[in-house]
mmCIF file of C-alpha atoms and ligand atoms in Angstrom:
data_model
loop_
_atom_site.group_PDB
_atom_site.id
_atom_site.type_symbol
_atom_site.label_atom_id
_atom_site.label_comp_id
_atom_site.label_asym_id
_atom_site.label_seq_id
_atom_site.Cartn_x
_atom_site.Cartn_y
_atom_site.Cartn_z
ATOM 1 C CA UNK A 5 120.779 101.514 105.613
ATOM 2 C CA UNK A 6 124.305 102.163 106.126
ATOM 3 C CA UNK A 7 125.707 100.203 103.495
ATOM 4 C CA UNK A 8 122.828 101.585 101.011
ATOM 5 C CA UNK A 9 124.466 104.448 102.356
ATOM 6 C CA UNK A 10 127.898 103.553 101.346
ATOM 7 C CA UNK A 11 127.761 102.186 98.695
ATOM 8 C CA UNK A 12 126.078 105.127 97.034
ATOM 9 C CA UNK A 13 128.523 107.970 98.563
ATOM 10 C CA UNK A 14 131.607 105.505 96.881
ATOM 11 C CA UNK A 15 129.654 105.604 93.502
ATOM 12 C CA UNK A 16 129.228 109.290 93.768
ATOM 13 C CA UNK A 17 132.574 110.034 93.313
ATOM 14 C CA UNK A 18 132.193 108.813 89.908
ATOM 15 C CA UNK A 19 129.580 110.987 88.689
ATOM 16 C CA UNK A 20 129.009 114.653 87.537
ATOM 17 C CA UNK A 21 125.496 115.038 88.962
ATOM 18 C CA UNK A 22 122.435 112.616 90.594
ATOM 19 C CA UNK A 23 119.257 112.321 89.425
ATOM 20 C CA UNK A 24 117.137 112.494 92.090
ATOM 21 C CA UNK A 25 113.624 110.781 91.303
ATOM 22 C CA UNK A 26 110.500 111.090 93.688
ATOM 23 C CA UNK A 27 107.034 110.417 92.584
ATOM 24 C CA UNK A 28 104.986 113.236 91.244
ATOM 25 C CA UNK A 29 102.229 112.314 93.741
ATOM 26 C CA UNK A 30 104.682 112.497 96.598
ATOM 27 C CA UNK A 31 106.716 114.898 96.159
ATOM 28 C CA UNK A 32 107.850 114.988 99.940
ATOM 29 C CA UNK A 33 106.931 111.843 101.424
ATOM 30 C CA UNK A 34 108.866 109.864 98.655
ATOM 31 C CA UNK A 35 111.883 111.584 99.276
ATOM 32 C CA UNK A 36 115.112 109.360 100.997
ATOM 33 C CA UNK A 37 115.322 111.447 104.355
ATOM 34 C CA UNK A 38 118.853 111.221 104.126
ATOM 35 C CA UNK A 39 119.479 112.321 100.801
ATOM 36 C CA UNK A 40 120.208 116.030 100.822
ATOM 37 C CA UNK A 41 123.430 114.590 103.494
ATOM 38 C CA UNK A 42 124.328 111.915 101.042
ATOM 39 C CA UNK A 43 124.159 113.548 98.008
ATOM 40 C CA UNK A 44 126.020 116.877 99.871
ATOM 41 C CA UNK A 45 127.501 119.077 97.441
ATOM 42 C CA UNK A 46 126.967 116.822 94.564
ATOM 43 C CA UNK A 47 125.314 118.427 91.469
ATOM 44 C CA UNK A 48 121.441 117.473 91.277
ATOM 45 C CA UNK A 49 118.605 117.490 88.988
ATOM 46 C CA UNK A 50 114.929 116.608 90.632
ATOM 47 C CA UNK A 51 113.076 114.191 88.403
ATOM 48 C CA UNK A 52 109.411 114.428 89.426
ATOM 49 C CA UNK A 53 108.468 111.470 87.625
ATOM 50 C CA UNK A 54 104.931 109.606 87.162
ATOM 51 C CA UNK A 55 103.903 113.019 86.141
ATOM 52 C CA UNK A 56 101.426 111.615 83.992
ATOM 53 C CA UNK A 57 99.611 109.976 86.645
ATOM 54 C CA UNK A 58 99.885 113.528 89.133
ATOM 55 C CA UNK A 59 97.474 116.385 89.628
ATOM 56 C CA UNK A 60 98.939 118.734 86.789
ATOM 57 C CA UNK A 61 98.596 122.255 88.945
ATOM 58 C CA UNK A 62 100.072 120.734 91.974
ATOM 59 C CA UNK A 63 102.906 119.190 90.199
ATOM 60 C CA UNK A 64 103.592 122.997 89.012
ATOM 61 C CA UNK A 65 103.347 124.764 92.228
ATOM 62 C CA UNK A 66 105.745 121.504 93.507
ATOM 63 C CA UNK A 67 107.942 121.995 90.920
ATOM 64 C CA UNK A 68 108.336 125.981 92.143
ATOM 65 C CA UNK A 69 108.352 124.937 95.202
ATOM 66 C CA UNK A 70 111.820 123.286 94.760
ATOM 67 C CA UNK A 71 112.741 125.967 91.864
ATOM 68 C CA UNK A 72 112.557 128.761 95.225
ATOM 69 C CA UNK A 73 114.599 126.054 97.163
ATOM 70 C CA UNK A 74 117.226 126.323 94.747
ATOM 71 C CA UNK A 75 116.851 123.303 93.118
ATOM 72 C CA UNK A 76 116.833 121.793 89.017
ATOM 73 C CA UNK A 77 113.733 120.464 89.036
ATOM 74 C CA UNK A 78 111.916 118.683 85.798
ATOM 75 C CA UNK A 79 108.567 117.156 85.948
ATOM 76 C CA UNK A 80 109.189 113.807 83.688
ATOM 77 C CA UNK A 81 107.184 110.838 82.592
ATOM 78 C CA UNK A 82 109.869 108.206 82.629
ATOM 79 C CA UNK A 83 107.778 106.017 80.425
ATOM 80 C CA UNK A 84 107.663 108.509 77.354
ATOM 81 C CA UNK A 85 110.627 109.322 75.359
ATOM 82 C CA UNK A 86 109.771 113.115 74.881
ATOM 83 C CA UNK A 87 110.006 113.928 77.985
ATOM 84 C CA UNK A 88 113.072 111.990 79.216
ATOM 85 C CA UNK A 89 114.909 113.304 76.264
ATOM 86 C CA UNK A 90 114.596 116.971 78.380
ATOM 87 C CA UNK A 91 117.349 115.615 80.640
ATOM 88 C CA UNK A 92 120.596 116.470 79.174
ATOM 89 C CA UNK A 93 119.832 119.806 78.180
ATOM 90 C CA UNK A 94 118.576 119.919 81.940
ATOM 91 C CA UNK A 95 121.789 118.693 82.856
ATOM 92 C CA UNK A 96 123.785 120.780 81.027
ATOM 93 C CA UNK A 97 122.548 123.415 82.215
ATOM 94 C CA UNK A 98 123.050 122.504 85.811
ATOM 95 C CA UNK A 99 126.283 121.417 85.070
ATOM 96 C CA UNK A 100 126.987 124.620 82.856
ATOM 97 C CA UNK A 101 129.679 126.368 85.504
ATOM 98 C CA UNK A 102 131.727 123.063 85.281
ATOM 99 C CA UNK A 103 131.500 123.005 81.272
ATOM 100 C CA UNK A 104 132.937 125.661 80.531
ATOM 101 C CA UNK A 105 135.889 125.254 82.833
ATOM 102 C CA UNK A 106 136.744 122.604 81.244
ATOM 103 C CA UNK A 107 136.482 124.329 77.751
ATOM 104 C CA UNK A 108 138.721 126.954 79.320
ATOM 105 C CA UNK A 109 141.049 124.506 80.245
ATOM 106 C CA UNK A 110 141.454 122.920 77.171
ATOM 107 C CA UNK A 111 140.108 119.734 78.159
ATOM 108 C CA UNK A 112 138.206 117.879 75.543
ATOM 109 C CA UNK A 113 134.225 117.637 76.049
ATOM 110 C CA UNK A 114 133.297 114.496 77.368
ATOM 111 C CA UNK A 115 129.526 113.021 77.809
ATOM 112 C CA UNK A 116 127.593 113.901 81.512
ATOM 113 C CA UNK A 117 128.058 111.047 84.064
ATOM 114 C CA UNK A 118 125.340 110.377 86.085
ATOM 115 C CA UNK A 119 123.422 108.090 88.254
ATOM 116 C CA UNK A 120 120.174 107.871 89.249
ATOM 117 C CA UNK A 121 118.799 107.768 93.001
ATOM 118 C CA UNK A 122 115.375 107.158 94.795
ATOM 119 C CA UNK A 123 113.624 104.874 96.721
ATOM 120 C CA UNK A 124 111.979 102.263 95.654
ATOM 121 C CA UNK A 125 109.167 102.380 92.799
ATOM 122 C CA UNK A 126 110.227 105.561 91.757
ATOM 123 C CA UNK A 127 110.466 104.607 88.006
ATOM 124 C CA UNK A 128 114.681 104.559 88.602
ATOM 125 C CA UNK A 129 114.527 101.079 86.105
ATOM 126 C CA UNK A 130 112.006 102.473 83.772
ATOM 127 C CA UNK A 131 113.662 105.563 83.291
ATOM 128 C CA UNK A 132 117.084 103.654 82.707
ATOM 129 C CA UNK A 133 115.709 101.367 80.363
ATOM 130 C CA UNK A 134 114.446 104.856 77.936
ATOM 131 C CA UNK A 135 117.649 106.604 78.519
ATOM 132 C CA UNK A 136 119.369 103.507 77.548
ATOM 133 C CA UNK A 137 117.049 102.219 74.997
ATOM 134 C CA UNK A 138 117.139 98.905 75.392
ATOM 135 C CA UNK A 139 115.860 96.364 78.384
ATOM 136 C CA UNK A 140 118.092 96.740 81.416
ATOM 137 C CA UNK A 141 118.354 94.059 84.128
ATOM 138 C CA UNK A 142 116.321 94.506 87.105
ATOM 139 C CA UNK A 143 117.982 95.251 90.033
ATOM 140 C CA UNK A 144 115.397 94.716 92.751
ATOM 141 C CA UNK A 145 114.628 96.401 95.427
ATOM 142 C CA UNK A 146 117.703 96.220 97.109
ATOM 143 C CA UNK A 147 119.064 99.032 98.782
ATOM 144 C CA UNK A 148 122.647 100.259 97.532
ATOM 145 C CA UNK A 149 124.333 99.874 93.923
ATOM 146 C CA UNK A 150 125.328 96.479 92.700
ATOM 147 C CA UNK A 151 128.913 96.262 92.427
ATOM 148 C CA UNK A 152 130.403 95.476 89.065
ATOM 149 C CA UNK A 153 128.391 97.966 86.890
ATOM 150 C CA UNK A 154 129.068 99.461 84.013
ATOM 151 C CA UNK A 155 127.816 103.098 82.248
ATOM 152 C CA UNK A 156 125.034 102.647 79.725
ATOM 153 C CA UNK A 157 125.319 105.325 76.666
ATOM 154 C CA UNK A 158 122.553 108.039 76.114
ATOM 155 C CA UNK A 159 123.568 109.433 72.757
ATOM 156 C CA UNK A 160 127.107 111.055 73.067
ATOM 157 C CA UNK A 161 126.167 113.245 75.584
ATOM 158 C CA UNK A 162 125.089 111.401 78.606
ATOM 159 C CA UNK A 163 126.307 108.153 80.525
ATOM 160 C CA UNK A 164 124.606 106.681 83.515
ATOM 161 C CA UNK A 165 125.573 103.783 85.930
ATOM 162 C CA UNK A 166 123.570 100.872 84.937
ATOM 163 C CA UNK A 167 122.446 100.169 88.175
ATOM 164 C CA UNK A 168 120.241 102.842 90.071
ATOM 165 C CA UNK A 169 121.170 103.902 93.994
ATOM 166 C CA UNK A 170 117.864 102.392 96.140
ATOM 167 C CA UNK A 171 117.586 104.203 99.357
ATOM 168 C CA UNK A 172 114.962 103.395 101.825
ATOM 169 C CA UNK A 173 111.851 105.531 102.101
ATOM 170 C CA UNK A 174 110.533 107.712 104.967
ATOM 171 C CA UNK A 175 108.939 105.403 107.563
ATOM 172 C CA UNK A 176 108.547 107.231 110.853
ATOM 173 C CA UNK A 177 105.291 108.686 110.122
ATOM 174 C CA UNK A 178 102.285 107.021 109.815
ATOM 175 C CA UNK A 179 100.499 109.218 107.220
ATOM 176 C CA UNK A 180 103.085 108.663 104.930
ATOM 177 C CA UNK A 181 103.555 105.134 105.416
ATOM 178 C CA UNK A 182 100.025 105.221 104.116
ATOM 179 C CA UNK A 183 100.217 107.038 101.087
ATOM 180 C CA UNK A 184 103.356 104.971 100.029
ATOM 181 C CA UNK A 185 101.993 102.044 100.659
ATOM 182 C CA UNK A 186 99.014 103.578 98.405
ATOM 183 C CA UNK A 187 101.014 103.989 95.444
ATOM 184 C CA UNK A 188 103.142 100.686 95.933
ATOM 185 C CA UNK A 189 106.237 102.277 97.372
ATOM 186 C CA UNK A 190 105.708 99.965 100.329
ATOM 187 C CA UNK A 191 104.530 96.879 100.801
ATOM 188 C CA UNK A 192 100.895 96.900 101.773
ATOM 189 C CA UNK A 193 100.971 93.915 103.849
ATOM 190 C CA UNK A 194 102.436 96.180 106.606
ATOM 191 C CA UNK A 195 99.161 98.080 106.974
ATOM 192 C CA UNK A 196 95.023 96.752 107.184
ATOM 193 C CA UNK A 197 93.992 96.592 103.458
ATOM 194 C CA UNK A 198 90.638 98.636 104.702
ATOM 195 C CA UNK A 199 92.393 100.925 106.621
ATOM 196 C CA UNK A 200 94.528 102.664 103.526
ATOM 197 C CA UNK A 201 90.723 102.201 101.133
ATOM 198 C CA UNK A 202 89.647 104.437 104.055
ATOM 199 C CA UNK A 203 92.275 106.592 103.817
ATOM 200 C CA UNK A 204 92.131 107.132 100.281
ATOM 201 C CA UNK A 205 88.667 107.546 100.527
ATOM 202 C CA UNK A 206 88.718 110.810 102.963
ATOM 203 C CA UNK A 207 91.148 112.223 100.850
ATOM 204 C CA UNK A 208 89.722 111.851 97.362
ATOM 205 C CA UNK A 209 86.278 112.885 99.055
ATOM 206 C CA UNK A 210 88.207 115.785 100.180
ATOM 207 C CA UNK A 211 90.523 116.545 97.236
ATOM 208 C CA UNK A 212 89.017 115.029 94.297
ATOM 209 C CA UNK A 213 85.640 114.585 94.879
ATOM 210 C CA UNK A 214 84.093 114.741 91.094
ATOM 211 C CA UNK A 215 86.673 111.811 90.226
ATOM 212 C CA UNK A 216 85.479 109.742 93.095
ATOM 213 C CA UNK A 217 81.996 110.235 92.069
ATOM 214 C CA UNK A 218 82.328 109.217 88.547
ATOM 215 C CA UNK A 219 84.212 106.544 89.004
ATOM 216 C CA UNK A 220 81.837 104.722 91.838
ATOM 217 C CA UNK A 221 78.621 105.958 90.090
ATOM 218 C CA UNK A 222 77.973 108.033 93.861
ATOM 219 C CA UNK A 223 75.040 110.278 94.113
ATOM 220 C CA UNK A 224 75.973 113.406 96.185
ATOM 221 C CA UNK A 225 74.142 112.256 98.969
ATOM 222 C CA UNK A 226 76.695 108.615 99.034
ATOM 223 C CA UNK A 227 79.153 111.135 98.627
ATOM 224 C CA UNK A 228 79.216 113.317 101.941
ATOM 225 C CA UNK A 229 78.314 109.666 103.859
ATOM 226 C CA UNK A 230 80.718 108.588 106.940
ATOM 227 C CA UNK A 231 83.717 106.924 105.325
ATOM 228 C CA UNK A 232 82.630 103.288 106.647
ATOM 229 C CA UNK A 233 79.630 103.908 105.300
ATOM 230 C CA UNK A 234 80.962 104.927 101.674
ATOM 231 C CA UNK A 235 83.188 101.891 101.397
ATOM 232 C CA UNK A 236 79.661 99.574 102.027
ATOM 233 C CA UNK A 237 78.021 101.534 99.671
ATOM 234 C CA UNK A 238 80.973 101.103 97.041
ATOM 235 C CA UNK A 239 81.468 97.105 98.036
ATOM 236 C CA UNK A 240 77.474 96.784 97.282
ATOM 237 C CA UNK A 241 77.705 98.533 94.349
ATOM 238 C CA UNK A 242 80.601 96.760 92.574
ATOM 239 C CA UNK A 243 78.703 93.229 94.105
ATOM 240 C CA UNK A 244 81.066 92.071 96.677
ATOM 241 C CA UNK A 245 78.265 91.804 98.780
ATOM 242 C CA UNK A 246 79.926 92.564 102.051
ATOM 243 C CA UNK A 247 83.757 91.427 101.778
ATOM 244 C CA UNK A 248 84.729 95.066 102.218
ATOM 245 C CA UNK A 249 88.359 93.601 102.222
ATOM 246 C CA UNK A 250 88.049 92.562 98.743
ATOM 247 C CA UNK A 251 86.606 96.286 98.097
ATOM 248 C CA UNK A 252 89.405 98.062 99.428
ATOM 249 C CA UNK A 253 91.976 96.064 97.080
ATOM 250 C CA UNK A 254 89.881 97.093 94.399
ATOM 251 C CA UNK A 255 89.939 100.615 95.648
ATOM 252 C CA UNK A 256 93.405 100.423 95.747
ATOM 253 C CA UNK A 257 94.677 98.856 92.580
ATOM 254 C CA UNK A 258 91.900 101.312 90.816
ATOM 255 C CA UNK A 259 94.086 104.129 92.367
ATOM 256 C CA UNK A 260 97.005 102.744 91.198
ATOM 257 C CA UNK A 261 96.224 101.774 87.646
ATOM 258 C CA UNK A 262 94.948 105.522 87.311
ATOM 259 C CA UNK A 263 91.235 104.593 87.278
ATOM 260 C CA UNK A 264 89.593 107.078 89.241
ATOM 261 C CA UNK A 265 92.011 110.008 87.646
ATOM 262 C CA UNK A 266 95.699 112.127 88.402
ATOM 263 C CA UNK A 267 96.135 112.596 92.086
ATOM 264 C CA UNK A 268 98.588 114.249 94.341
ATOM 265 C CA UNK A 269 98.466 113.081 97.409
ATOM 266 C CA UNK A 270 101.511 115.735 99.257
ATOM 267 C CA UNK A 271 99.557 118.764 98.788
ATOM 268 C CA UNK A 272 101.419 121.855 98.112
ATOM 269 C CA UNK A 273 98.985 123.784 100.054
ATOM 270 C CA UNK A 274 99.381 121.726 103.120
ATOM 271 C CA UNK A 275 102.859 122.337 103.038
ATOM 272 C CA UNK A 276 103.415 124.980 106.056
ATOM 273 C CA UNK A 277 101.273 122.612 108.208
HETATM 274 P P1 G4P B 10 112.068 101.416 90.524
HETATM 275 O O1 G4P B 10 113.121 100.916 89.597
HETATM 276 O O2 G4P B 10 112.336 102.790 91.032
HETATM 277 O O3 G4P B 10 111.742 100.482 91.646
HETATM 278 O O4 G4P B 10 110.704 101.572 89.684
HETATM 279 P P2 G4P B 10 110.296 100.897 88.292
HETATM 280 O O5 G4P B 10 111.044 101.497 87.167
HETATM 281 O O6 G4P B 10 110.318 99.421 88.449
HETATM 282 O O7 G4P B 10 108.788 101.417 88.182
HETATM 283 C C1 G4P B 10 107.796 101.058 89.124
HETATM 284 C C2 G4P B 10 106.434 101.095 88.449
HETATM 285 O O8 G4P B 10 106.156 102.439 88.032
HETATM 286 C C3 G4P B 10 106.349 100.257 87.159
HETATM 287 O O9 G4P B 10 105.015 99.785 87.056
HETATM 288 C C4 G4P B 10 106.594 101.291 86.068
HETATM 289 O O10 G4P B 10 106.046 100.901 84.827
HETATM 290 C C5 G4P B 10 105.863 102.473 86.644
HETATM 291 N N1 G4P B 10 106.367 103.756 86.115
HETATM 292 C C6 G4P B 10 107.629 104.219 86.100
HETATM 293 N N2 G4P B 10 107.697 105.439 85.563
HETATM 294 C C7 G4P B 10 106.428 105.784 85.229
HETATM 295 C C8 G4P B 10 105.828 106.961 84.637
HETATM 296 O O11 G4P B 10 106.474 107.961 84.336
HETATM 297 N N3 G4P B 10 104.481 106.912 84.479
HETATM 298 C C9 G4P B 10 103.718 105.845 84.824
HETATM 299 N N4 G4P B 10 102.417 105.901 84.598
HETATM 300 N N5 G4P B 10 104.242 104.727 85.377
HETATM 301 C C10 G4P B 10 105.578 104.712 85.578
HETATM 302 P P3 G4P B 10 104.637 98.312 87.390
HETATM 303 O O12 G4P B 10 103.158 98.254 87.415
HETATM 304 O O13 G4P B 10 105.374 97.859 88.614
HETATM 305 O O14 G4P B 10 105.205 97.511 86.208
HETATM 306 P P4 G4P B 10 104.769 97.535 84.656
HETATM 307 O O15 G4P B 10 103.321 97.910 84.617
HETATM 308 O O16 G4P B 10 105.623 98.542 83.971
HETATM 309 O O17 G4P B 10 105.043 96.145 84.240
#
């Protein structure tokens, strides 16, 4: 953690601003804990990104949320080209105070340096690769910026590090250990297979009930049933017999190819709490 650490505040000096991507369905939990003291005064611009595969109205009361906290903040699908292309204007316009200093010094306008930051899974390659166009090398999951890098070219007006920061994820909390490890953040190995179906379960019967029941063919009845229960009643029904471990990766890879619909699973509502 501390040389993640380092190694990102030496590349910072190099940049104008940091985009800052978190997951759309996370919006707290896959936030670095650290970040707001390694990033420090450092321009920023939020990226909420997987937006396509987030719960539209939360995403806009999250993106408020850090509008009122004094943040830039774009929801982004790093995977489309329309919406990444939003990110220099965005950054322009955080970076607008600093522009025009320079045009009232006289010095000649030169293209936004950046470099992008999150943990890992974030979409920090996969937006690279659309800013830049072209395949970029994958970096891993390592924590901290490969040395040797270079700046990849986004039109004339933007240049990023070609190698993202990767800073470790919140891991004190259970609850958010689980709904990482639900959308792939972490490594799933670290937690009972059946214990995060369960948990994704209670909250879709909680929070998205309608997609839940769609998607598993559940009578209302099935629906309101014990959570053990439900995940018997959705192992029998796919035919898995009783292998409810084999259930609960289905459950989960479901979730995270999209199947049973856009979730957010920080609610904004919970937020106080
Ligand atoms: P990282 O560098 O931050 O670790 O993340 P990376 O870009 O590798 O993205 C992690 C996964 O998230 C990839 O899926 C990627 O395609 C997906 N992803 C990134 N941005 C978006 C987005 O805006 N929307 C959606 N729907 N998915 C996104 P994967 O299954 O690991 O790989 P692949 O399916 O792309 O091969």
């Amino acid at each position: 953690m501390a040389k993640a650490r380092r190694e990102v505040s030496e590349k910072l000096k190099f940049v104008d601003i940091v985009f800052e991507l978190i997951d759309a369905r996370l919006p707290l939990s896959s936030r670095n804990p650290m970040l707001d003291q390694i990033v420090q005064q450092k321009p920023r611009l939020i990226l909420l990104n997987k937006a396509d595969l987030a719960d539209p109205i939360q995403t806009n009361l999250w993106v408020n949320y850090f509008r009122e906290q004094g943040h830039a903040v774009l929801a982004l699908t790093a995977k489309e080209d329309k919406s990444v292309k939003q990110i220099v204007p965005a950054s322009k316009k955080v970076l607008a105070e600093k522009i025009a200093r320079d045009k009232e010094r006289g010095l000649k306008p030169r293209a936004i340096r950046a470099m992008v930051l999150g943990i890992p899974n974030v979409g920090k390659s996969t937006l690279l690769n659309h800013l830049a166009g072209k395949k970029v090398a994958s970096t891993g999951n390592r924590p901290g910026v490969t040395k040797g890098q270079q700046w990849l070219r986004f039109g004339s007006q933007l240049e990023l590090l070609d190698t993202p920061g990767i800073l470790w994820p919140k891991f004190e909390d259970p609850e958010v250990g689980k709904k990482l490890a639900l959308t792939g953040a972490i490594k799933d190995d670290l937690l009972h297979l059946d214990d995060l179906a369960l948990y994704q379960l209670s909250f879709f019967s909680r929070f998205y009930p309608e997609q839940l029941k769609e998607r598993y063919k559940l009578t209302d009845d099935e629906l309101f049933l014990e959570l053990p229960e439900l995940l018997m009643v959705i192992t029998k029904k796919r035919g898995f017999k009783d292998d409810y471990e084999r259930a609960s990766e289905m459950l989960i890879l479901e979730l995270r190819q999209g199947r049973l619909g856009r979730f957010t699973l920080d609610r904004f509502e919970e937020l106080s709490e």
